[in-house]
Structure formats: C-alpha cells, structure tokens
mmCIF file of C-alpha atoms in Angstrom:
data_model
loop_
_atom_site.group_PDB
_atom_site.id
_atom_site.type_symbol
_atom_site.label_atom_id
_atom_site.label_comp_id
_atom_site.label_asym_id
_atom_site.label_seq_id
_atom_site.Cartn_x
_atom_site.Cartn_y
_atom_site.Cartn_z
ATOM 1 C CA UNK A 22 -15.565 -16.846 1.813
ATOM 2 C CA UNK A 23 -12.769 -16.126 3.842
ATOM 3 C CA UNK A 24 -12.730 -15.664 7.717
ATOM 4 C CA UNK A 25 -10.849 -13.068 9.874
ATOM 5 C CA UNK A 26 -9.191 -13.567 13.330
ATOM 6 C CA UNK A 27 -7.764 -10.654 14.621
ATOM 7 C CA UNK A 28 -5.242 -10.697 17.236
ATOM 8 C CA UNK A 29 -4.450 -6.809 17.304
ATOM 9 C CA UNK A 30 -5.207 -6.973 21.060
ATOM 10 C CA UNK A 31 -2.786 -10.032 21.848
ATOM 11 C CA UNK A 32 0.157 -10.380 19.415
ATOM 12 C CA UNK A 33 -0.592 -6.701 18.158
ATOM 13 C CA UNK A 34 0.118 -5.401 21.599
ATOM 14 C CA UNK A 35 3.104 -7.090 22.186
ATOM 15 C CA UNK A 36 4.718 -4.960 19.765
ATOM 16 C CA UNK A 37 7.606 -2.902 21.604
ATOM 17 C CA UNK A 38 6.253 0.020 23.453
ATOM 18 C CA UNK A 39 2.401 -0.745 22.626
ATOM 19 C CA UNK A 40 0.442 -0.984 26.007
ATOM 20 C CA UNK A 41 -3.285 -0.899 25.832
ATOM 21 C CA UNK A 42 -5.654 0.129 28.336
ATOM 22 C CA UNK A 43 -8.622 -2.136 29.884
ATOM 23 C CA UNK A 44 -10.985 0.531 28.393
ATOM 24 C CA UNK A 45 -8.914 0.647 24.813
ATOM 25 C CA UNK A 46 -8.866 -2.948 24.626
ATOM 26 C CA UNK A 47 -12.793 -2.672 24.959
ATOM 27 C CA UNK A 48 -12.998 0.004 22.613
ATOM 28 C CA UNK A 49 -10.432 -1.408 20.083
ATOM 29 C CA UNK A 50 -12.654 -4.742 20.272
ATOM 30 C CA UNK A 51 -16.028 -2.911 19.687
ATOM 31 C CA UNK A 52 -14.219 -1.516 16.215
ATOM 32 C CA UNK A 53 -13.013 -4.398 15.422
ATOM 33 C CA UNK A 54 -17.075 -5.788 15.885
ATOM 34 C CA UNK A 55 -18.894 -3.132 14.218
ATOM 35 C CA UNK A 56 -16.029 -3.387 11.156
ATOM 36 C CA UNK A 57 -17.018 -7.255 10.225
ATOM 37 C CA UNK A 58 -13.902 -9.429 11.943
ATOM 38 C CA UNK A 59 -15.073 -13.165 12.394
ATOM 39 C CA UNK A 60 -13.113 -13.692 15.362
ATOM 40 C CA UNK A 61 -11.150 -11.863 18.592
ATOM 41 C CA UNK A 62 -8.015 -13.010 20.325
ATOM 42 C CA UNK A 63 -8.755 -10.643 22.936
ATOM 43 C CA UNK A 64 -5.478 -11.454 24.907
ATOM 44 C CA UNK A 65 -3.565 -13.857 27.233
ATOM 45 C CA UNK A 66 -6.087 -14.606 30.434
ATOM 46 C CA UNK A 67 -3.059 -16.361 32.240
ATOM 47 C CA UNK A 68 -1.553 -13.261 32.307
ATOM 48 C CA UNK A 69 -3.634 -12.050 35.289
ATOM 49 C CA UNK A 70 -4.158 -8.801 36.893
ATOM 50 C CA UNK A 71 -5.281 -6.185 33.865
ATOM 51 C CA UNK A 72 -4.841 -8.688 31.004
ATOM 52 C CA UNK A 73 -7.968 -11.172 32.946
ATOM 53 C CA UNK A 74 -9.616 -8.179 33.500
ATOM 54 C CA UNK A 75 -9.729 -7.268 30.151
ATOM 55 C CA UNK A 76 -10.520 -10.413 27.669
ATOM 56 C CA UNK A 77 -13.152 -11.118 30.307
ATOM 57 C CA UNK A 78 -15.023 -7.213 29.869
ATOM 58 C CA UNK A 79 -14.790 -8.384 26.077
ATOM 59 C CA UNK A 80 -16.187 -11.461 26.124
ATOM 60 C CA UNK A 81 -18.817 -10.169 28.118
ATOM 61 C CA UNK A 82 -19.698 -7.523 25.642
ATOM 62 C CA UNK A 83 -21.977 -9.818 23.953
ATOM 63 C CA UNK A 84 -20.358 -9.010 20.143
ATOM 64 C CA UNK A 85 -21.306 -10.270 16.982
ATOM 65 C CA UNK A 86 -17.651 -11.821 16.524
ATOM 66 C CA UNK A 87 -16.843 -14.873 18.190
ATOM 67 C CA UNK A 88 -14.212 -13.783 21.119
ATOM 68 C CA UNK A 89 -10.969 -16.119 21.588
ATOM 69 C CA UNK A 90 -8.093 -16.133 23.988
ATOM 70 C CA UNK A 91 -4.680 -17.158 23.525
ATOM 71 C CA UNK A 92 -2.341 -20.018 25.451
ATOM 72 C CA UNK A 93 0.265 -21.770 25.982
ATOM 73 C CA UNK A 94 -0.665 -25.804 25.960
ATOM 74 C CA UNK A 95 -0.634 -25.616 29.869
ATOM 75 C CA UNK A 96 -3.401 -26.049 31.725
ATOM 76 C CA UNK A 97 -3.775 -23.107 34.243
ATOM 77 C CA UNK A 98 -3.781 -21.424 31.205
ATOM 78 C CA UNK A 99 -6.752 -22.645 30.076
ATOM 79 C CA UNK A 100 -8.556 -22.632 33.827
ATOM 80 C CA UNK A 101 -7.584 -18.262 33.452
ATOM 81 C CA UNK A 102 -9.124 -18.612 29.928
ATOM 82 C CA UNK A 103 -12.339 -20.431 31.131
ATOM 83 C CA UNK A 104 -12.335 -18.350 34.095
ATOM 84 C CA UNK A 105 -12.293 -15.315 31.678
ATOM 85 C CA UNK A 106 -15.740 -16.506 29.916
ATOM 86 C CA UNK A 107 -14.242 -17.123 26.461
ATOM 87 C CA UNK A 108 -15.266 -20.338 24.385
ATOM 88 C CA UNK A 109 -12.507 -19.961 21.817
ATOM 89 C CA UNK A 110 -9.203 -20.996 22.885
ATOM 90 C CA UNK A 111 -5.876 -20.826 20.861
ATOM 91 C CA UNK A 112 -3.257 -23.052 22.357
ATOM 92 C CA UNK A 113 0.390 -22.788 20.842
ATOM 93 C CA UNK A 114 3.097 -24.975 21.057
ATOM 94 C CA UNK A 115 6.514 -24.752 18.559
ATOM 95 C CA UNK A 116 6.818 -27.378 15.812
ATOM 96 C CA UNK A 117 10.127 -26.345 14.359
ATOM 97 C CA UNK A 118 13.039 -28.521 16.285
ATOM 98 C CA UNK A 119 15.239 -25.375 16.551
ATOM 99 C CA UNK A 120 12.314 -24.060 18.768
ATOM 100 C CA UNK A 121 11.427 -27.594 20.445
ATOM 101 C CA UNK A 122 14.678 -27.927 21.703
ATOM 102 C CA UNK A 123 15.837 -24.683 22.402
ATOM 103 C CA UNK A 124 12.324 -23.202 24.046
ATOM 104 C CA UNK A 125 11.131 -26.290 25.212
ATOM 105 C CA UNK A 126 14.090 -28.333 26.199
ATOM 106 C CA UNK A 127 12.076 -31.088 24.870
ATOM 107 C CA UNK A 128 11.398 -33.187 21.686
ATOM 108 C CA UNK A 129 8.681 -34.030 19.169
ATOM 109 C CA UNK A 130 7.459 -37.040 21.244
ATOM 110 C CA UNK A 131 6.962 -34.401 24.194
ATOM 111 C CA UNK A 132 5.207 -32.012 22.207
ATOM 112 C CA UNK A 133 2.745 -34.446 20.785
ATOM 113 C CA UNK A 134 1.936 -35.424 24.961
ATOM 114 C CA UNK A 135 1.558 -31.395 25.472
ATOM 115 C CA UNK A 136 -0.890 -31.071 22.708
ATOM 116 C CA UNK A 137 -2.987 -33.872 23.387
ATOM 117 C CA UNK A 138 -3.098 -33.222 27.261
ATOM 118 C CA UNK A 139 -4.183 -29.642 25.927
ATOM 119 C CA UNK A 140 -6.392 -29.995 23.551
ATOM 120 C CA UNK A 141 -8.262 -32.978 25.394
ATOM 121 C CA UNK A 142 -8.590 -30.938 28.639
ATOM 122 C CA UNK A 143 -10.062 -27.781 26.629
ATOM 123 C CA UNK A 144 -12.964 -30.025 24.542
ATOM 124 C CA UNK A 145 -13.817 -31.509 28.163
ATOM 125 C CA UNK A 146 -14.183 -27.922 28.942
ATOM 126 C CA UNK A 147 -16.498 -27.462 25.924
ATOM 127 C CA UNK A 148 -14.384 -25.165 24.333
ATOM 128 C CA UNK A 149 -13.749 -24.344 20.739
ATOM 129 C CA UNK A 150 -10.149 -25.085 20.116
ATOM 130 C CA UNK A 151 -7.747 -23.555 17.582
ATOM 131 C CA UNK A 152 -3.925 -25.561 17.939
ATOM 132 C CA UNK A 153 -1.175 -22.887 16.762
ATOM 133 C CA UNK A 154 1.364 -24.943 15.057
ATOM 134 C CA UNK A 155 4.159 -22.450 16.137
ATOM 135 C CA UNK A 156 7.035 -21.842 14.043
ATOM 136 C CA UNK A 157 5.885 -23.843 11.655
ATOM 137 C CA UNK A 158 7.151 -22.164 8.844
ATOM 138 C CA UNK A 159 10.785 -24.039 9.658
ATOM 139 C CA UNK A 160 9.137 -27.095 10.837
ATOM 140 C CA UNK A 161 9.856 -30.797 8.973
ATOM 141 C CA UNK A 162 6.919 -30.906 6.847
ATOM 142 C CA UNK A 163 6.651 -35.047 8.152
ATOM 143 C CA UNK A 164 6.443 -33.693 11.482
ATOM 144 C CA UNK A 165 4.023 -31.093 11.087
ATOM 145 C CA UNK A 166 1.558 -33.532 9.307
ATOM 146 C CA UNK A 167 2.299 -35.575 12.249
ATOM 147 C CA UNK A 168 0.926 -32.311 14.393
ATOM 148 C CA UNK A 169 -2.203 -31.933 12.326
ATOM 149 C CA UNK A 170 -3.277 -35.353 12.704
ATOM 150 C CA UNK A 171 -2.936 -35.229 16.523
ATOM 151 C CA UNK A 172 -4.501 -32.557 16.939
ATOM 152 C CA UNK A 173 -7.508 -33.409 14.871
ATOM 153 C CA UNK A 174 -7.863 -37.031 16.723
ATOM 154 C CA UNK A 175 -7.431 -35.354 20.044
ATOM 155 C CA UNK A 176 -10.810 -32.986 18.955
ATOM 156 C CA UNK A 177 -9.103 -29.828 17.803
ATOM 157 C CA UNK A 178 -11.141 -27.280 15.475
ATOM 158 C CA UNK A 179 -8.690 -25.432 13.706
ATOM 159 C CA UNK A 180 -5.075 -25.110 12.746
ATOM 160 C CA UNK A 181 -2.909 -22.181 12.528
ATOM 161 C CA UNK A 182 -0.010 -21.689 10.464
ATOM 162 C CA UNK A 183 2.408 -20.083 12.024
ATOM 163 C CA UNK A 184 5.278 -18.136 9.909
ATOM 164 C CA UNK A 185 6.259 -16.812 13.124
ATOM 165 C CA UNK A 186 9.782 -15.218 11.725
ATOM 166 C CA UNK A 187 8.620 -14.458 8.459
ATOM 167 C CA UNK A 188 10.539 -16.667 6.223
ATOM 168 C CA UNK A 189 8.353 -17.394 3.631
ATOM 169 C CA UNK A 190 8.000 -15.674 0.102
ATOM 170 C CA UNK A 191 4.443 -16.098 -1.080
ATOM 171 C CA UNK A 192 5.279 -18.929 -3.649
ATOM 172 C CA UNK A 193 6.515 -21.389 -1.000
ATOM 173 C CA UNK A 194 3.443 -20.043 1.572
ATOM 174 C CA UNK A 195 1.248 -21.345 -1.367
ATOM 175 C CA UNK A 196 3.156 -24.768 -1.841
ATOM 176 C CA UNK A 197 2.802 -25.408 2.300
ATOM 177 C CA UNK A 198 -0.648 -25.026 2.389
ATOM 178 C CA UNK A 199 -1.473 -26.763 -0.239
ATOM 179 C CA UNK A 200 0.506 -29.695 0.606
ATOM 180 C CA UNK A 201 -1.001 -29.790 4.185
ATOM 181 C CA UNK A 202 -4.534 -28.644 2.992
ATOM 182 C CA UNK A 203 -4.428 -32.770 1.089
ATOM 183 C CA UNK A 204 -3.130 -34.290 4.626
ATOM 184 C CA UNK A 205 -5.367 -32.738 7.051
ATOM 185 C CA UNK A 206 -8.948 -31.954 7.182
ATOM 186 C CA UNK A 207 -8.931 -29.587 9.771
ATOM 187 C CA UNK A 208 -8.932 -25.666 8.195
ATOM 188 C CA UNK A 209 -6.393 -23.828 8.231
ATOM 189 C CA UNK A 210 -5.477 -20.673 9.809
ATOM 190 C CA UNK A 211 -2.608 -18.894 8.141
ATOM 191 C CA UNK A 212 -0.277 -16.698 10.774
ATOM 192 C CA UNK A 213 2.043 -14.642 8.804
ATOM 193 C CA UNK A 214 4.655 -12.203 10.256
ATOM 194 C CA UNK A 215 6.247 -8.701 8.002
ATOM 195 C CA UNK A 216 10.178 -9.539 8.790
ATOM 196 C CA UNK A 217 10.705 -9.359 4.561
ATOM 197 C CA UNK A 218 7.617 -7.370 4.192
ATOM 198 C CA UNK A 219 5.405 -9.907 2.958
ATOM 199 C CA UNK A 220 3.161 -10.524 5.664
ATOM 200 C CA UNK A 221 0.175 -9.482 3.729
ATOM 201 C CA UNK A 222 1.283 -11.104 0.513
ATOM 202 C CA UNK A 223 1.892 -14.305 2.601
ATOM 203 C CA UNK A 224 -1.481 -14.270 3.988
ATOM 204 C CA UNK A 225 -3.084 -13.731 0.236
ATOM 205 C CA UNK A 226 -1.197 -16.729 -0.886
ATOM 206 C CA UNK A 227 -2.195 -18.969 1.748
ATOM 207 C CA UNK A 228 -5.566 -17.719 0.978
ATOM 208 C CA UNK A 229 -5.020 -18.341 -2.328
ATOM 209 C CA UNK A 230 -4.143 -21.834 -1.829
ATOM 210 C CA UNK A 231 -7.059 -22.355 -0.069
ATOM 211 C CA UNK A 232 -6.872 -21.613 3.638
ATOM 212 C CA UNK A 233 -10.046 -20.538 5.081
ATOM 213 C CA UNK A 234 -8.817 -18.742 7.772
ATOM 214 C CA UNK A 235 -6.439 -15.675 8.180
ATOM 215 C CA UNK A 236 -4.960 -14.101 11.216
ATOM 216 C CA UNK A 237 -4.617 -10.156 11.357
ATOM 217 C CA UNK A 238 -3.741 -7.160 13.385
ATOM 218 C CA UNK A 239 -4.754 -3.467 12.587
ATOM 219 C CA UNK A 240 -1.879 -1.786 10.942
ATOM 220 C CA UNK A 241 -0.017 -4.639 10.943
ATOM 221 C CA UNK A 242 0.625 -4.168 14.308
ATOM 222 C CA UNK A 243 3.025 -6.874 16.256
ATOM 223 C CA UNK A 244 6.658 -8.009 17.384
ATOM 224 C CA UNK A 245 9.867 -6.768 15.506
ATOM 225 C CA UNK A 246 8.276 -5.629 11.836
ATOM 226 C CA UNK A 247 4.869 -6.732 12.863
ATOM 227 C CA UNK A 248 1.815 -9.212 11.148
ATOM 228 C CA UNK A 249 -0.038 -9.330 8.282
ATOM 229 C CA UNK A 250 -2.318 -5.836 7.950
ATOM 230 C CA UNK A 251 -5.927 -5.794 8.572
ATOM 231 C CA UNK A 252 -6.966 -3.577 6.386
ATOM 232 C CA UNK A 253 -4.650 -4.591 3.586
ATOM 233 C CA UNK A 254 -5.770 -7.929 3.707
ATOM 234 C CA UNK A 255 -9.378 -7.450 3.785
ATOM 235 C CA UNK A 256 -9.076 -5.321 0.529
ATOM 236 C CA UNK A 257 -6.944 -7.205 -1.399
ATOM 237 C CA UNK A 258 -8.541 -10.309 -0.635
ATOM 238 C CA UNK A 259 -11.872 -8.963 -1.625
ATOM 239 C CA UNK A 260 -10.515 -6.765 -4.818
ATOM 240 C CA UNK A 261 -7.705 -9.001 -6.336
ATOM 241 C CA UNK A 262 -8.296 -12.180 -5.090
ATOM 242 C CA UNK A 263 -12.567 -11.938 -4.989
ATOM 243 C CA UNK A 264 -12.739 -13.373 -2.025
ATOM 244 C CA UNK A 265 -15.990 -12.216 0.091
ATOM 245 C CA UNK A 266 -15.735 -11.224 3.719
ATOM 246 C CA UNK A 267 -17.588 -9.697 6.458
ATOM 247 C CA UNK A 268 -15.185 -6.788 6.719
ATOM 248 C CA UNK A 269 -16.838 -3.210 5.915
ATOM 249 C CA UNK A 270 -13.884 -1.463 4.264
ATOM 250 C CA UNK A 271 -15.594 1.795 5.037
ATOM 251 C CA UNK A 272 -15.355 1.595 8.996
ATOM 252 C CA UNK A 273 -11.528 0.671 8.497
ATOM 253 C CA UNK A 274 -10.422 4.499 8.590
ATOM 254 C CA UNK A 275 -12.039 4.474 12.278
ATOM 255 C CA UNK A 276 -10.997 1.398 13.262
ATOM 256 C CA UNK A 277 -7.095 2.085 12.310
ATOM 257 C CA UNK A 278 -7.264 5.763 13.513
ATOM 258 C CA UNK A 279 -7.950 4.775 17.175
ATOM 259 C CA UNK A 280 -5.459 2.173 17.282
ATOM 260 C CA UNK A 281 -2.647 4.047 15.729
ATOM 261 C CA UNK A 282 -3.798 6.651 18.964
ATOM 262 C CA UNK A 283 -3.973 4.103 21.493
ATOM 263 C CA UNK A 284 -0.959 2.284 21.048
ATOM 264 C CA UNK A 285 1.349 5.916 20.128
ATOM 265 C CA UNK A 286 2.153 4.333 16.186
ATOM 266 C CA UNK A 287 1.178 6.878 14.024
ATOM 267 C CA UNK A 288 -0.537 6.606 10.495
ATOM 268 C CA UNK A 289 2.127 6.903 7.930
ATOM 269 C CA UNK A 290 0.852 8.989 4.882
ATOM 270 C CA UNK A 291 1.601 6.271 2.404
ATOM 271 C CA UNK A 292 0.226 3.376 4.693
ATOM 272 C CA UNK A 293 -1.613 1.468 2.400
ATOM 273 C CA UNK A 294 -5.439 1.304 2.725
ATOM 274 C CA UNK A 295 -5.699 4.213 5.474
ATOM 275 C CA UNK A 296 -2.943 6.611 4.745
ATOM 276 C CA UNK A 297 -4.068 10.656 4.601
ATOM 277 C CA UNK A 298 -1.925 10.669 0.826
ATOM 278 C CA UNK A 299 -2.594 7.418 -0.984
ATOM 279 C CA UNK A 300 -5.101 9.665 -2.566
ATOM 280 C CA UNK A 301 -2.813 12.618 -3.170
ATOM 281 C CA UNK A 302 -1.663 13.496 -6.378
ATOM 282 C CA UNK A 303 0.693 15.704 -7.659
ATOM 283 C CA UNK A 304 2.635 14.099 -10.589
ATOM 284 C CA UNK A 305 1.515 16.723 -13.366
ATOM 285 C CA UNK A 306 0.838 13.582 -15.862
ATOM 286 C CA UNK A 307 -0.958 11.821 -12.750
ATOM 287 C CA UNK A 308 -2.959 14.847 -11.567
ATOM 288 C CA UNK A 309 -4.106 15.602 -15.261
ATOM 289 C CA UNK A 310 -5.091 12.035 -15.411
ATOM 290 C CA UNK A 311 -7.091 11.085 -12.989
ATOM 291 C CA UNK A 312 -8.996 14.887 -13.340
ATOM 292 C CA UNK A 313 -9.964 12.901 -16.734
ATOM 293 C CA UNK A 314 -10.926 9.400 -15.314
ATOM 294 C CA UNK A 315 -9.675 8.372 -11.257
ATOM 295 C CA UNK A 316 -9.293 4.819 -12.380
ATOM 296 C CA UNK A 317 -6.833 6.281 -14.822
ATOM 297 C CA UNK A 318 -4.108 6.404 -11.333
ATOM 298 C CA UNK A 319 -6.652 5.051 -8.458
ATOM 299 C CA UNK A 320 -7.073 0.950 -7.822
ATOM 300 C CA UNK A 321 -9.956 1.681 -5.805
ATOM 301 C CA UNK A 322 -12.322 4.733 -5.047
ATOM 302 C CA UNK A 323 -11.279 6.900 -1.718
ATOM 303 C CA UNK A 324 -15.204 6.991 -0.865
ATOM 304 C CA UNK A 325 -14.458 3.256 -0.213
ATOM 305 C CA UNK A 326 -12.524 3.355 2.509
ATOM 306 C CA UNK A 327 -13.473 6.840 4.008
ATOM 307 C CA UNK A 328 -10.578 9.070 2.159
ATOM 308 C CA UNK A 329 -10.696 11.382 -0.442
ATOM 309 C CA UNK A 330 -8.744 12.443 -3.666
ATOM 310 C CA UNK A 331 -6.662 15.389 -3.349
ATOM 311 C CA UNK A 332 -4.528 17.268 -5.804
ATOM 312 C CA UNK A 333 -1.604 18.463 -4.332
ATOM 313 C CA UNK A 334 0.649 21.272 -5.538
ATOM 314 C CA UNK A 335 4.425 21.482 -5.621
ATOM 315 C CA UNK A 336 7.733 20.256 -7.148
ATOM 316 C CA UNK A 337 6.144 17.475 -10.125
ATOM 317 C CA UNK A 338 2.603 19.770 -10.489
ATOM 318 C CA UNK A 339 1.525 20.751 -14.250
ATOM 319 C CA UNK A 340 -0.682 23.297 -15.115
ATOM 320 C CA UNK A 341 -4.031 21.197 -14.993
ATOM 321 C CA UNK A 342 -3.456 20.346 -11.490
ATOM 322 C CA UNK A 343 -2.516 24.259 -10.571
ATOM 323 C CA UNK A 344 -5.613 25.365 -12.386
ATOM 324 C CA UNK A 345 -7.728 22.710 -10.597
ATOM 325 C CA UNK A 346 -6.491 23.943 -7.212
ATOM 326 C CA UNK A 347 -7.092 27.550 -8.249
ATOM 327 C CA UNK A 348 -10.710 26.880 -9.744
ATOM 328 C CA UNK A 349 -11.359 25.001 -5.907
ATOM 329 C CA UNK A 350 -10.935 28.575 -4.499
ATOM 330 C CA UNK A 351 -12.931 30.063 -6.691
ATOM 331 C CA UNK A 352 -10.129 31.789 -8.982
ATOM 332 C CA UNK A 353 -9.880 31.263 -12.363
ATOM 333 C CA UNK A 354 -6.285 31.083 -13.924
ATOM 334 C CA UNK A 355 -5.035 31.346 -17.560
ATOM 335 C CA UNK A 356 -2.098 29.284 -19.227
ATOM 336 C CA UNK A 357 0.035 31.928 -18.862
ATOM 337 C CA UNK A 358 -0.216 33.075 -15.320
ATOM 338 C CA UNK A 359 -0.489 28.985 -14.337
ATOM 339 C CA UNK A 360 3.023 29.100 -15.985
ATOM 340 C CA UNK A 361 4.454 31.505 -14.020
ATOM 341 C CA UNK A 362 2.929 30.658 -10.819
ATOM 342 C CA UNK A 363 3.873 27.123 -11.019
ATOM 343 C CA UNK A 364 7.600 28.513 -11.739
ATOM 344 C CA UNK A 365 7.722 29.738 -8.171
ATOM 345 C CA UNK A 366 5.998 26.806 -6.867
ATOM 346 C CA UNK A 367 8.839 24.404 -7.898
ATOM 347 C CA UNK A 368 10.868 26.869 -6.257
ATOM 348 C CA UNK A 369 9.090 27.035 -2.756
ATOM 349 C CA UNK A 370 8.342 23.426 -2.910
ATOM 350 C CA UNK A 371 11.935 22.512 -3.132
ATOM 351 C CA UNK A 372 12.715 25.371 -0.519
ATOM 352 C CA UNK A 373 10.161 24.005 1.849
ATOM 353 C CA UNK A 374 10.284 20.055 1.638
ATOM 354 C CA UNK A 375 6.453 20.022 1.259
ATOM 355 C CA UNK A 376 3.909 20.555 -0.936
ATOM 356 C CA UNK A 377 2.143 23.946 -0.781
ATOM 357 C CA UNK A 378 -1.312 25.060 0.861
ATOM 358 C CA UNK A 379 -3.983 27.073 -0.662
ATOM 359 C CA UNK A 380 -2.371 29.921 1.419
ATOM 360 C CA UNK A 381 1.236 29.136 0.039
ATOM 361 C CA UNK A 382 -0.554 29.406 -4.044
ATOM 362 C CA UNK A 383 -2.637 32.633 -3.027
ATOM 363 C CA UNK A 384 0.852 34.329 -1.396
ATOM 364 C CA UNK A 385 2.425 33.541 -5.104
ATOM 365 C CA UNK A 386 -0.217 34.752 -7.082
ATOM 366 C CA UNK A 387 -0.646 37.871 -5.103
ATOM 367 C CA UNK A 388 3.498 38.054 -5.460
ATOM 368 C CA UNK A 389 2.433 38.209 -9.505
ATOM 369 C CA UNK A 390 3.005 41.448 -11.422
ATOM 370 C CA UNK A 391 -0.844 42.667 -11.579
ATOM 371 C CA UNK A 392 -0.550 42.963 -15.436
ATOM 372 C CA UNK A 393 -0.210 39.189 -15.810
ATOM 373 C CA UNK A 394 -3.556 38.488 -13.257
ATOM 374 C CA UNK A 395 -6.279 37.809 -15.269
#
C-alpha cells in the first residue's frame, strides 16, 4: 500500500503564471478528496492574506484526506499554520551544503538547531510533523542520515525526500532510498521534480525501493518542468508496480480537467493518463489491430480512466480503419471505393495538418464518381 500527498495546491501553484483562486483551491481540494489522495498540502499559511484564507476553508471542509500545510522551520510559520486549523505540518529546511551555505548562510550544525527547535515546537503543538529534507538529492549521504536521526529523536513523523532539481535517474533514486530506508525508521516520503523528465519514474523507483510515501501534483504541475504526475503515478504504481492505493483512476479525467482550467495549462493530447488522443488510433496496422483485440495497442482500457477509443482517419489510415469510420455513420464501403477514398484522404490529411472529421470523409465520398459508390 502506497500513500499519496498531493501538493498541487502549494508547490503545484508555484509554477510560473499558475494563480489559484480561494474558491479553486477549495474546489481543486474537494477533487483531489472525492479521487482517493491520502493527504493535502493545501498551501503556505505564513503567507497571509488569501493563502491563510484558503488552507484554513480547506481544512475546515471536514475531508476524508488528512489536510497538511507547508513551512519553513521558523516558528511564526507554524503559529499561521496552527492558526489555519491544520494538524499536518511539513517543515523544510536544505540538506545539500551548496544550499546550506548559499540559502542559509549557515552550516550543518545550524541546520540541525533549526530542525530540532522546529520540530520540537510543532509536537508541543500536537501536530503531525513531516521534516522535508530539502535538496537532498545532492546532500552527503553521512549528513543526511545525520538529518533523519534528528529528526526522528526530536518526534518527527515522516521524512521527505527531496530531489528538488531533479538530478536523479531512477537507478540511483532506488539505491538512496534503500540505503536510508536501513538507517532510519521513520517512512519515507519521496519528492521528485521533471527537470530530465523522470519525475514520475523517480517516484516509482523510490516506491519501488520501498518508500511508503509519494508526493504529487495534478499534471505534474510545479516550478521550471514541474513534479512527479498524479495521475501517472497512481496508474503505474497500481498497474506495473501492483501497488494498491486509494486513488479512483476513474475520477482522474475530472480532477485534471479543472485544474488544467484553473491554472490556464492546457491538456496536451498525448498527456499521459488524461490526454483526449492516447486512445486515438490511426496507424492502419494499429487501427486494424486493436478493431481485433484493444490490448493488441492499449496498456489499459479507456473506460478506466473516463476516455474512449477512437479511430482516427488520415495520413497512416488503412482500409479497416476507413471502413470502421464509414460503418459508424451508417455507410457501408467496399475495398474498392475504401481504396480510393483513402487516396484522397492522404492527400487532405497532409494538406490540412490534421486528421479528418466525419464531415471531411462524407465531402470525399460524395467527391467519388457515382459509378464507384456502392
């Protein structure tokens, strides 16, 4: 069993250009609920003003996941996060020296003092804590350990691996948690960014090696390339890996729909998961195939996650896929006339830069000589 903390509303949003609303936020969040995420970073209470406003309508909401908030290893921070009505708390420092010293303008030894001063003040508080082991990815591995144990001693709950530039491949993302899985008994969280497009594959790996938690935003929304995909985690996880979750594929479409509106980054057709033509065929050997057997060309059924198969017409289309099409409309079309109607479609596709509509294959046939009409 794997478990899901989303953080579309906090490092999701602080993608360039992506501003949610109070009343998104709360909408986002109820999506999020009703699709089977185990946890909410609902945003950054010390933030103030709309951000307070906000984390503290979702908390409030009374939701079935757990809701969390996210900080820096401050203390007003956590007061705005109490203050908020959250009992999860995230509190990030950097691990990595290049980030120590350059962020912080301080050293390990101070960090350590942050964490504890942190961590200590939040259990006092009663409050579930999660310690983000920031950049952790370039951290010494002696010094990271070092983290964990800390943070354990001083009452933390949870740890999160941070690959916070996205330097990992998934083989060394496997070797790090494995190797800090055996020196700390706290479970792990794995944080993976997309910088070399393995967010997802990152996340899987640290899975893999047996993390129990992972951290995700909806479309893989988040700074510079973005975080590991909710909805391609969720479905790899539970169809390559077998790992069981509480996420309901189907509700997924929804869910990714009315984020893509609310924060202006629209659906690609090929997005993984949720894109309008993963299920599009029109490779004539592809289109012929799955019309035989879907799992022939399909690694999962459309009905699963709310799409559904379509073959299209155009450049690459053979004559089962034409005939298909045709016998949709109601039309039935011999090998011959398929032939020459899928002459000019190679034509218009080309012409056009699309594949054609039922209107576009009716206009052709019509075009035919009558004699060759069946």
């Amino acid at each position: 069993m794997m478990f899901i903390s989303d953080t579309t509303l906090r490092d999701g949003e602080q993608a360039p250009g992506v501003a949610f609303s109070v009343e998104e936020k709360i909408a986002i969040a109820r999506l999020l609920d009703e699709s089977g995420v185990d946890e909410i970073e609902a945003g950054t209470p010390a933030m103030g003003g709309m951000e307070l406003d906000a984390v503290r309508s979702i908390a409030a909401l009374g939701l079935s996941a757990r809701v969390a908030a996210w900080n820096r290893a401050v203390l007003s921070d956590i007061d705005a996060s109490i203050s908020a009505g959250v009992d999860i708390v995230s509190i990030s420092l950097p691990v990595s020296d290049i980030q120590i010293t350059n962020k912080l303008a301080s050293d390990r030894t101070g960090v350590l003092d942050r964490l504890v001063r942190a961590v200590e003040y939040a259990k006092a508080n009663g409050l579930y804590v999660c310690v983000g082991a920031e950049d952790a990815s370039r951290a010494d591995a002696k010094f990271l350990y070092s983290y964990a144990d800390v943070a354990m001693k001083a009452g933390a709950d949870r740890l999160r691996f941070s690959d916070t530039v996205g330097v990992l491949d998934p083989f060394r993302m496997f070797e790090v948690i494995s190797a800090l899985l055996v020196r700390t008994p706290l479970p792990i969280e794995v944080h993976a960014h997309n910088d070399f497009g393995l967010a997802a594959a990152n996340a899987l790996a640290g899975l893999r090696a047996g993390a129990g938690w992972v951290s995700t935003t909806v479309l893989g929304l988040g700074e510079r390339a973005g975080n590991a995909a909710l909805e391609e985690v969720a479905m790899a996880a539970k169809n390559l890996l077998g790992i069981e979750t509480r996420i309901d594929v189907s509700r997924l479409k929804k869910l990714c729909d009315y984020t893509a509106k609310a924060s202006g980054r629209p659906v690609g057709p090929g997005k993984p998961v949720v894109g309008g033509s993963i299920f599009a065929h029109e490779s004539g050997i592809h289109a012929d195939g799955v019309l035989k057997h879907p799992g022939l060309y399909e690694a999962y059924s459309p009905d699963m996650v709310g799409l559904s198969r379509e073959i299209a017409i155009g450049k690459h289309s053979g004559r089962a896929g034409l005939v298909h099409r045709f016998m949709n409309m109601g039309i039935l079309i011999d090998d011959e006339e398929a032939g020459q109607i899928l002459a000019e479609v190679r034509r218009r596709s080309v012409a056009l830069k699309r594949s054609l509509s039922d209107s576009d294959l009716l206009r052709i046939r019509r075009a035919l000589p009558a004699a060759t009409r069946m």
